[in-house]
């Protein structure tokens, strides 16, 4: 519960810093760059080489891919038929298609199901959410960005995206069974610990809550998908169609029910895909998800 309280504190701190005159207007942009160019690559090097790869674990990992795929199909179709701006469609696809499976997901899963559940949660995050945000999310952002890009430019952007580069390196290290020294691992741990405070402050700095923003149909459409619809899909699919083992089934549903991923919102913001909406989806989604996850926990039994 301490971790969850920390999440709320740093989010509120970011919102509060908006009213401090001494804080530069572009602080959030610099924090976003730090996350993308430093923290995410380090997380890949820290966790991925340690994962034990097993075929049976593809089921929980697939939840992240299913969630993003349905998000792309649903909002891509709605955007086309309802004549949404491309930036709006792209924002909803990316921000609601990716779950906050790490620094919100990990403490919740641990609190509800214990230490053993963290292994499955880690795989969902690293082999699912992390790969998606490092590659497919960049493709979607490039497609729906107002700035026209050629396929060659999109490919180059993915291949030069630091988290993706370091994911490939980390995966190769996993295959080679390479282990970093204790000193380097300690440095990785130190940098990794900055993810939660920096990311939440960055989001808080960009949240502009107003009556009009709260009434936005797109905000509640996105949160309805992320907190209600897609967990329900995984609940039915894994519980009644594929009939997964009870422990894996519960963790898969709970991780899918997490609020939108902060890194996904950062990708949307950095590509100018409705930055205010992307920030609101995370800023309102995180505290609201504490309620909806409790409901899902009750449903799961």
mmCIF file of C-alpha atoms in Angstrom:
data_model
loop_
_atom_site.group_PDB
_atom_site.id
_atom_site.type_symbol
_atom_site.label_atom_id
_atom_site.label_comp_id
_atom_site.label_asym_id
_atom_site.label_seq_id
_atom_site.Cartn_x
_atom_site.Cartn_y
_atom_site.Cartn_z
ATOM 1 C CA UNK A 1 0.000 0.000 0.000
ATOM 2 C CA UNK A 2 2.978 2.279 0.558
ATOM 3 C CA UNK A 3 3.759 2.117 -3.165
ATOM 4 C CA UNK A 4 0.202 3.106 -4.046
ATOM 5 C CA UNK A 5 0.344 6.076 -1.670
ATOM 6 C CA UNK A 6 3.636 7.138 -3.278
ATOM 7 C CA UNK A 7 1.967 7.034 -6.714
ATOM 8 C CA UNK A 8 -0.744 9.443 -5.554
ATOM 9 C CA UNK A 9 1.731 11.736 -3.774
ATOM 10 C CA UNK A 10 3.984 12.225 -6.818
ATOM 11 C CA UNK A 11 1.036 12.694 -9.151
ATOM 12 C CA UNK A 12 -0.320 15.422 -6.872
ATOM 13 C CA UNK A 13 3.185 16.907 -6.589
ATOM 14 C CA UNK A 14 3.346 17.274 -10.376
ATOM 15 C CA UNK A 15 -0.039 18.973 -10.429
ATOM 16 C CA UNK A 16 1.040 21.302 -7.622
ATOM 17 C CA UNK A 17 4.247 22.286 -9.448
ATOM 18 C CA UNK A 18 2.100 23.818 -12.196
ATOM 19 C CA UNK A 19 1.426 26.693 -9.802
ATOM 20 C CA UNK A 20 5.079 27.285 -8.878
ATOM 21 C CA UNK A 21 6.375 30.159 -10.977
ATOM 22 C CA UNK A 22 10.010 29.105 -10.637
ATOM 23 C CA UNK A 23 9.319 25.825 -12.487
ATOM 24 C CA UNK A 24 10.103 26.288 -16.224
ATOM 25 C CA UNK A 25 7.201 25.724 -18.618
ATOM 26 C CA UNK A 26 9.068 22.989 -20.530
ATOM 27 C CA UNK A 27 10.037 20.944 -17.450
ATOM 28 C CA UNK A 28 7.679 18.097 -18.385
ATOM 29 C CA UNK A 29 9.299 17.790 -21.823
ATOM 30 C CA UNK A 30 12.748 17.388 -20.267
ATOM 31 C CA UNK A 31 11.447 14.817 -17.813
ATOM 32 C CA UNK A 32 9.847 12.875 -20.684
ATOM 33 C CA UNK A 33 13.160 12.825 -22.546
ATOM 34 C CA UNK A 34 14.944 11.552 -19.450
ATOM 35 C CA UNK A 35 12.426 8.702 -19.186
ATOM 36 C CA UNK A 36 12.692 7.723 -22.849
ATOM 37 C CA UNK A 37 16.449 8.087 -23.301
ATOM 38 C CA UNK A 38 17.684 6.932 -19.891
ATOM 39 C CA UNK A 39 15.189 5.116 -17.663
ATOM 40 C CA UNK A 40 13.423 2.856 -20.168
ATOM 41 C CA UNK A 41 16.679 1.544 -21.717
ATOM 42 C CA UNK A 42 18.033 0.826 -18.221
ATOM 43 C CA UNK A 43 14.845 -1.035 -17.280
ATOM 44 C CA UNK A 44 15.306 -3.274 -20.305
ATOM 45 C CA UNK A 45 18.895 -4.082 -19.306
ATOM 46 C CA UNK A 46 17.875 -4.628 -15.691
ATOM 47 C CA UNK A 47 14.928 -7.007 -16.081
ATOM 48 C CA UNK A 48 14.882 -8.760 -19.454
ATOM 49 C CA UNK A 49 18.163 -10.717 -19.087
ATOM 50 C CA UNK A 50 16.784 -12.257 -15.867
ATOM 51 C CA UNK A 51 13.497 -13.577 -17.308
ATOM 52 C CA UNK A 52 13.160 -17.361 -17.693
ATOM 53 C CA UNK A 53 11.429 -17.936 -21.020
ATOM 54 C CA UNK A 54 8.691 -20.626 -21.063
ATOM 55 C CA UNK A 55 5.997 -21.303 -23.686
ATOM 56 C CA UNK A 56 3.254 -21.592 -21.048
ATOM 57 C CA UNK A 57 3.852 -17.967 -20.122
ATOM 58 C CA UNK A 58 2.721 -16.784 -23.552
ATOM 59 C CA UNK A 59 -0.884 -16.720 -22.303
ATOM 60 C CA UNK A 60 -0.530 -13.910 -19.745
ATOM 61 C CA UNK A 61 1.923 -12.095 -22.037
ATOM 62 C CA UNK A 62 -0.688 -12.140 -24.809
ATOM 63 C CA UNK A 63 -3.068 -9.993 -22.720
ATOM 64 C CA UNK A 64 -1.052 -6.857 -23.499
ATOM 65 C CA UNK A 65 -1.080 -7.631 -27.226
ATOM 66 C CA UNK A 66 -4.790 -8.443 -27.231
ATOM 67 C CA UNK A 67 -5.565 -5.194 -25.406
ATOM 68 C CA UNK A 68 -3.560 -3.058 -27.820
ATOM 69 C CA UNK A 69 -4.869 -4.908 -30.885
ATOM 70 C CA UNK A 70 -8.514 -4.446 -29.920
ATOM 71 C CA UNK A 71 -7.841 -0.804 -29.029
ATOM 72 C CA UNK A 72 -6.379 -0.191 -32.495
ATOM 73 C CA UNK A 73 -9.272 -1.995 -34.170
ATOM 74 C CA UNK A 74 -11.980 -0.286 -32.096
ATOM 75 C CA UNK A 75 -10.764 3.308 -32.038
ATOM 76 C CA UNK A 76 -9.325 3.114 -35.540
ATOM 77 C CA UNK A 77 -12.755 2.079 -36.830
ATOM 78 C CA UNK A 78 -14.642 4.647 -34.730
ATOM 79 C CA UNK A 79 -12.269 7.410 -35.755
ATOM 80 C CA UNK A 80 -12.735 6.624 -39.419
ATOM 81 C CA UNK A 81 -16.536 6.427 -39.335
ATOM 82 C CA UNK A 82 -17.051 9.366 -36.962
ATOM 83 C CA UNK A 83 -14.498 11.602 -38.722
ATOM 84 C CA UNK A 84 -12.307 12.108 -35.667
ATOM 85 C CA UNK A 85 -9.048 13.992 -35.981
ATOM 86 C CA UNK A 86 -6.175 11.607 -36.574
ATOM 87 C CA UNK A 87 -4.472 12.918 -33.455
ATOM 88 C CA UNK A 88 -7.532 11.976 -31.353
ATOM 89 C CA UNK A 89 -7.695 8.481 -32.807
ATOM 90 C CA UNK A 90 -3.983 7.922 -32.264
ATOM 91 C CA UNK A 91 -4.150 9.210 -28.695
ATOM 92 C CA UNK A 92 -6.970 6.831 -27.734
ATOM 93 C CA UNK A 93 -5.345 3.830 -29.432
ATOM 94 C CA UNK A 94 -1.996 4.279 -27.697
ATOM 95 C CA UNK A 95 -3.030 5.570 -24.278
ATOM 96 C CA UNK A 96 -5.894 3.137 -23.645
ATOM 97 C CA UNK A 97 -4.261 0.217 -25.434
ATOM 98 C CA UNK A 98 -1.365 0.082 -22.959
ATOM 99 C CA UNK A 99 -1.854 -0.806 -19.283
ATOM 100 C CA UNK A 100 0.187 0.517 -16.375
ATOM 101 C CA UNK A 101 1.497 -2.980 -15.656
ATOM 102 C CA UNK A 102 4.691 -1.920 -13.871
ATOM 103 C CA UNK A 103 4.902 0.665 -11.084
ATOM 104 C CA UNK A 104 1.153 0.682 -10.440
ATOM 105 C CA UNK A 105 0.571 -2.917 -11.508
ATOM 106 C CA UNK A 106 3.435 -4.498 -9.555
ATOM 107 C CA UNK A 107 2.504 -3.228 -6.071
ATOM 108 C CA UNK A 108 -1.191 -3.986 -6.604
ATOM 109 C CA UNK A 109 -0.541 -7.532 -7.838
ATOM 110 C CA UNK A 110 1.894 -8.124 -4.977
ATOM 111 C CA UNK A 111 -0.607 -6.816 -2.419
ATOM 112 C CA UNK A 112 -3.451 -8.951 -3.792
ATOM 113 C CA UNK A 113 -1.693 -12.203 -4.738
ATOM 114 C CA UNK A 114 1.768 -12.238 -3.147
ATOM 115 C CA UNK A 115 5.385 -12.408 -4.295
ATOM 116 C CA UNK A 116 4.878 -15.328 -6.700
ATOM 117 C CA UNK A 117 2.446 -13.242 -8.742
ATOM 118 C CA UNK A 118 5.173 -10.675 -9.468
ATOM 119 C CA UNK A 119 6.940 -13.122 -11.806
ATOM 120 C CA UNK A 120 3.892 -13.309 -14.065
ATOM 121 C CA UNK A 121 3.270 -9.566 -13.772
ATOM 122 C CA UNK A 122 6.872 -8.890 -14.787
ATOM 123 C CA UNK A 123 6.497 -11.001 -17.925
ATOM 124 C CA UNK A 124 3.263 -9.268 -18.885
ATOM 125 C CA UNK A 125 5.023 -5.934 -18.486
ATOM 126 C CA UNK A 126 8.366 -6.692 -20.157
ATOM 127 C CA UNK A 127 7.382 -9.122 -22.940
ATOM 128 C CA UNK A 128 4.023 -7.451 -23.515
ATOM 129 C CA UNK A 129 3.629 -3.806 -22.573
ATOM 130 C CA UNK A 130 7.307 -2.888 -22.864
ATOM 131 C CA UNK A 131 7.759 -4.326 -26.370
ATOM 132 C CA UNK A 132 4.517 -2.693 -27.507
ATOM 133 C CA UNK A 133 5.411 0.773 -26.245
ATOM 134 C CA UNK A 134 8.910 0.446 -27.717
ATOM 135 C CA UNK A 135 7.810 -0.556 -31.217
ATOM 136 C CA UNK A 136 4.131 -0.862 -32.195
ATOM 137 C CA UNK A 137 3.122 2.283 -30.279
ATOM 138 C CA UNK A 138 5.750 4.223 -32.239
ATOM 139 C CA UNK A 139 4.256 2.934 -35.499
ATOM 140 C CA UNK A 140 0.766 4.044 -34.437
ATOM 141 C CA UNK A 141 2.060 7.434 -33.254
ATOM 142 C CA UNK A 142 3.799 7.984 -36.586
ATOM 143 C CA UNK A 143 0.740 6.940 -38.601
ATOM 144 C CA UNK A 144 -1.679 9.211 -36.734
ATOM 145 C CA UNK A 145 0.662 12.152 -36.207
ATOM 146 C CA UNK A 146 -0.221 15.289 -38.160
ATOM 147 C CA UNK A 147 3.320 15.316 -39.459
ATOM 148 C CA UNK A 148 3.388 13.119 -42.557
ATOM 149 C CA UNK A 149 6.007 10.372 -42.465
ATOM 150 C CA UNK A 150 7.121 7.858 -45.045
ATOM 151 C CA UNK A 151 7.286 4.156 -44.190
ATOM 152 C CA UNK A 152 11.060 4.410 -44.332
ATOM 153 C CA UNK A 153 10.984 7.235 -41.787
ATOM 154 C CA UNK A 154 8.696 5.249 -39.467
ATOM 155 C CA UNK A 155 10.992 2.220 -39.654
ATOM 156 C CA UNK A 156 14.018 4.368 -38.889
ATOM 157 C CA UNK A 157 12.230 5.942 -35.929
ATOM 158 C CA UNK A 158 11.501 2.529 -34.418
ATOM 159 C CA UNK A 159 15.015 1.212 -35.032
ATOM 160 C CA UNK A 160 16.539 4.335 -33.494
ATOM 161 C CA UNK A 161 14.113 4.511 -30.554
ATOM 162 C CA UNK A 162 16.375 3.983 -27.498
ATOM 163 C CA UNK A 163 14.050 1.653 -25.513
ATOM 164 C CA UNK A 164 13.646 -0.583 -28.579
ATOM 165 C CA UNK A 165 17.401 -0.718 -29.229
ATOM 166 C CA UNK A 166 18.101 -1.656 -25.637
ATOM 167 C CA UNK A 167 15.274 -4.192 -25.610
ATOM 168 C CA UNK A 168 16.972 -6.030 -28.485
ATOM 169 C CA UNK A 169 20.317 -5.843 -26.674
ATOM 170 C CA UNK A 170 18.732 -7.073 -23.430
ATOM 171 C CA UNK A 171 16.992 -9.958 -25.223
ATOM 172 C CA UNK A 172 20.313 -11.049 -26.745
ATOM 173 C CA UNK A 173 21.894 -10.908 -23.292
ATOM 174 C CA UNK A 174 19.082 -13.167 -22.058
ATOM 175 C CA UNK A 175 19.844 -15.741 -24.772
ATOM 176 C CA UNK A 176 23.557 -15.562 -23.924
ATOM 177 C CA UNK A 177 22.769 -15.926 -20.196
ATOM 178 C CA UNK A 178 24.808 -12.801 -19.488
ATOM 179 C CA UNK A 179 24.821 -11.285 -16.008
ATOM 180 C CA UNK A 180 25.908 -7.773 -15.087
ATOM 181 C CA UNK A 181 28.315 -7.220 -12.210
ATOM 182 C CA UNK A 182 26.992 -6.242 -8.795
ATOM 183 C CA UNK A 183 28.265 -2.675 -9.216
ATOM 184 C CA UNK A 184 26.511 -2.132 -12.549
ATOM 185 C CA UNK A 185 23.336 -3.766 -11.237
ATOM 186 C CA UNK A 186 23.362 -1.362 -8.291
ATOM 187 C CA UNK A 187 23.545 1.588 -10.701
ATOM 188 C CA UNK A 188 20.656 0.119 -12.718
ATOM 189 C CA UNK A 189 18.606 -0.221 -9.516
ATOM 190 C CA UNK A 190 19.260 3.396 -8.609
ATOM 191 C CA UNK A 191 18.161 4.705 -12.012
ATOM 192 C CA UNK A 192 15.147 2.368 -12.143
ATOM 193 C CA UNK A 193 13.877 3.796 -8.848
ATOM 194 C CA UNK A 194 13.488 7.201 -10.506
ATOM 195 C CA UNK A 195 10.834 5.893 -12.915
ATOM 196 C CA UNK A 196 7.827 6.313 -10.646
ATOM 197 C CA UNK A 197 8.504 9.815 -9.247
ATOM 198 C CA UNK A 198 9.780 11.319 -12.506
ATOM 199 C CA UNK A 199 7.026 9.840 -14.677
ATOM 200 C CA UNK A 200 4.223 10.814 -12.318
ATOM 201 C CA UNK A 201 5.536 14.340 -11.828
ATOM 202 C CA UNK A 202 5.816 14.712 -15.619
ATOM 203 C CA UNK A 203 2.205 13.609 -16.066
ATOM 204 C CA UNK A 204 1.028 15.806 -13.179
ATOM 205 C CA UNK A 205 2.696 18.840 -14.760
ATOM 206 C CA UNK A 206 0.650 18.266 -17.912
ATOM 207 C CA UNK A 207 -2.751 17.592 -16.356
ATOM 208 C CA UNK A 208 -5.163 20.456 -16.885
ATOM 209 C CA UNK A 209 -8.357 19.482 -15.104
ATOM 210 C CA UNK A 210 -11.398 21.602 -15.871
ATOM 211 C CA UNK A 211 -15.133 21.130 -16.062
ATOM 212 C CA UNK A 212 -14.934 20.824 -19.837
ATOM 213 C CA UNK A 213 -12.127 18.272 -19.590
ATOM 214 C CA UNK A 214 -14.054 16.111 -17.107
ATOM 215 C CA UNK A 215 -17.126 16.231 -19.354
ATOM 216 C CA UNK A 216 -15.145 15.094 -22.396
ATOM 217 C CA UNK A 217 -16.824 12.067 -23.954
ATOM 218 C CA UNK A 218 -13.453 10.917 -25.266
ATOM 219 C CA UNK A 219 -11.979 10.792 -21.754
ATOM 220 C CA UNK A 220 -14.729 8.509 -20.482
ATOM 221 C CA UNK A 221 -14.818 6.499 -23.692
ATOM 222 C CA UNK A 222 -11.114 5.789 -23.266
ATOM 223 C CA UNK A 223 -11.367 4.975 -19.551
ATOM 224 C CA UNK A 224 -14.462 2.858 -20.160
ATOM 225 C CA UNK A 225 -12.467 0.752 -22.598
ATOM 226 C CA UNK A 226 -9.387 0.523 -20.384
ATOM 227 C CA UNK A 227 -10.972 -0.087 -16.992
ATOM 228 C CA UNK A 228 -14.129 -2.001 -17.929
ATOM 229 C CA UNK A 229 -14.349 -3.353 -21.478
ATOM 230 C CA UNK A 230 -10.921 -4.908 -22.096
ATOM 231 C CA UNK A 231 -10.671 -6.554 -18.640
ATOM 232 C CA UNK A 232 -14.098 -8.045 -19.341
ATOM 233 C CA UNK A 233 -12.836 -9.409 -22.674
ATOM 234 C CA UNK A 234 -9.832 -11.062 -20.985
ATOM 235 C CA UNK A 235 -12.103 -12.335 -18.189
ATOM 236 C CA UNK A 236 -14.371 -14.130 -20.651
ATOM 237 C CA UNK A 237 -11.610 -15.222 -23.022
ATOM 238 C CA UNK A 238 -9.227 -16.668 -20.426
ATOM 239 C CA UNK A 239 -11.838 -17.802 -17.915
ATOM 240 C CA UNK A 240 -14.466 -19.434 -20.120
ATOM 241 C CA UNK A 241 -12.904 -20.030 -23.546
ATOM 242 C CA UNK A 242 -9.297 -21.034 -22.838
ATOM 243 C CA UNK A 243 -9.901 -21.921 -19.168
ATOM 244 C CA UNK A 244 -6.508 -20.901 -17.833
ATOM 245 C CA UNK A 245 -5.179 -22.049 -14.478
ATOM 246 C CA UNK A 246 -6.889 -19.971 -11.771
ATOM 247 C CA UNK A 247 -3.790 -18.141 -10.480
ATOM 248 C CA UNK A 248 -2.568 -17.064 -13.940
ATOM 249 C CA UNK A 249 -6.120 -16.176 -14.967
ATOM 250 C CA UNK A 250 -6.647 -13.795 -12.049
ATOM 251 C CA UNK A 251 -3.328 -12.007 -12.514
ATOM 252 C CA UNK A 252 -3.958 -11.631 -16.258
ATOM 253 C CA UNK A 253 -7.313 -9.952 -15.649
ATOM 254 C CA UNK A 254 -6.024 -7.675 -12.871
ATOM 255 C CA UNK A 255 -3.006 -6.523 -14.905
ATOM 256 C CA UNK A 256 -5.243 -5.816 -17.896
ATOM 257 C CA UNK A 257 -7.523 -3.746 -15.646
ATOM 258 C CA UNK A 258 -4.736 -1.325 -14.695
ATOM 259 C CA UNK A 259 -4.979 2.362 -15.609
ATOM 260 C CA UNK A 260 -3.428 3.637 -18.872
ATOM 261 C CA UNK A 261 0.371 3.405 -19.028
ATOM 262 C CA UNK A 262 2.257 6.611 -18.296
ATOM 263 C CA UNK A 263 4.905 5.798 -20.927
ATOM 264 C CA UNK A 264 2.150 5.368 -23.514
ATOM 265 C CA UNK A 265 0.839 8.826 -22.696
ATOM 266 C CA UNK A 266 4.380 10.187 -23.022
ATOM 267 C CA UNK A 267 4.636 8.669 -26.518
ATOM 268 C CA UNK A 268 1.304 10.272 -27.447
ATOM 269 C CA UNK A 269 2.343 13.628 -25.987
ATOM 270 C CA UNK A 270 5.746 13.612 -27.694
ATOM 271 C CA UNK A 271 3.983 13.088 -31.062
ATOM 272 C CA UNK A 272 1.440 15.831 -30.291
ATOM 273 C CA UNK A 273 -1.470 13.391 -30.195
ATOM 274 C CA UNK A 274 -3.952 15.345 -28.043
ATOM 275 C CA UNK A 275 -1.513 15.953 -25.133
ATOM 276 C CA UNK A 276 -4.195 17.213 -22.726
ATOM 277 C CA UNK A 277 -6.381 14.153 -23.262
ATOM 278 C CA UNK A 278 -3.387 11.807 -22.942
ATOM 279 C CA UNK A 279 -2.465 13.393 -19.599
ATOM 280 C CA UNK A 280 -6.036 13.269 -18.318
ATOM 281 C CA UNK A 281 -6.448 9.599 -19.230
ATOM 282 C CA UNK A 282 -3.507 8.806 -16.962
ATOM 283 C CA UNK A 283 -4.102 11.420 -14.277
ATOM 284 C CA UNK A 284 -7.747 10.492 -13.758
ATOM 285 C CA UNK A 285 -7.333 6.852 -14.745
ATOM 286 C CA UNK A 286 -4.817 5.995 -12.006
ATOM 287 C CA UNK A 287 -6.906 7.007 -8.969
ATOM 288 C CA UNK A 288 -10.133 5.767 -10.595
ATOM 289 C CA UNK A 289 -8.516 2.389 -11.310
ATOM 290 C CA UNK A 290 -8.055 1.797 -7.563
ATOM 291 C CA UNK A 291 -11.851 1.552 -7.358
ATOM 292 C CA UNK A 292 -12.415 -0.507 -10.524
ATOM 293 C CA UNK A 293 -9.580 -2.925 -9.699
ATOM 294 C CA UNK A 294 -11.228 -3.533 -6.327
ATOM 295 C CA UNK A 295 -14.426 -4.428 -8.165
ATOM 296 C CA UNK A 296 -12.572 -6.792 -10.502
ATOM 297 C CA UNK A 297 -10.842 -8.403 -7.503
ATOM 298 C CA UNK A 298 -14.255 -9.033 -5.959
ATOM 299 C CA UNK A 299 -15.581 -10.496 -9.238
ATOM 300 C CA UNK A 300 -12.557 -12.808 -9.532
ATOM 301 C CA UNK A 301 -13.236 -14.115 -6.034
#
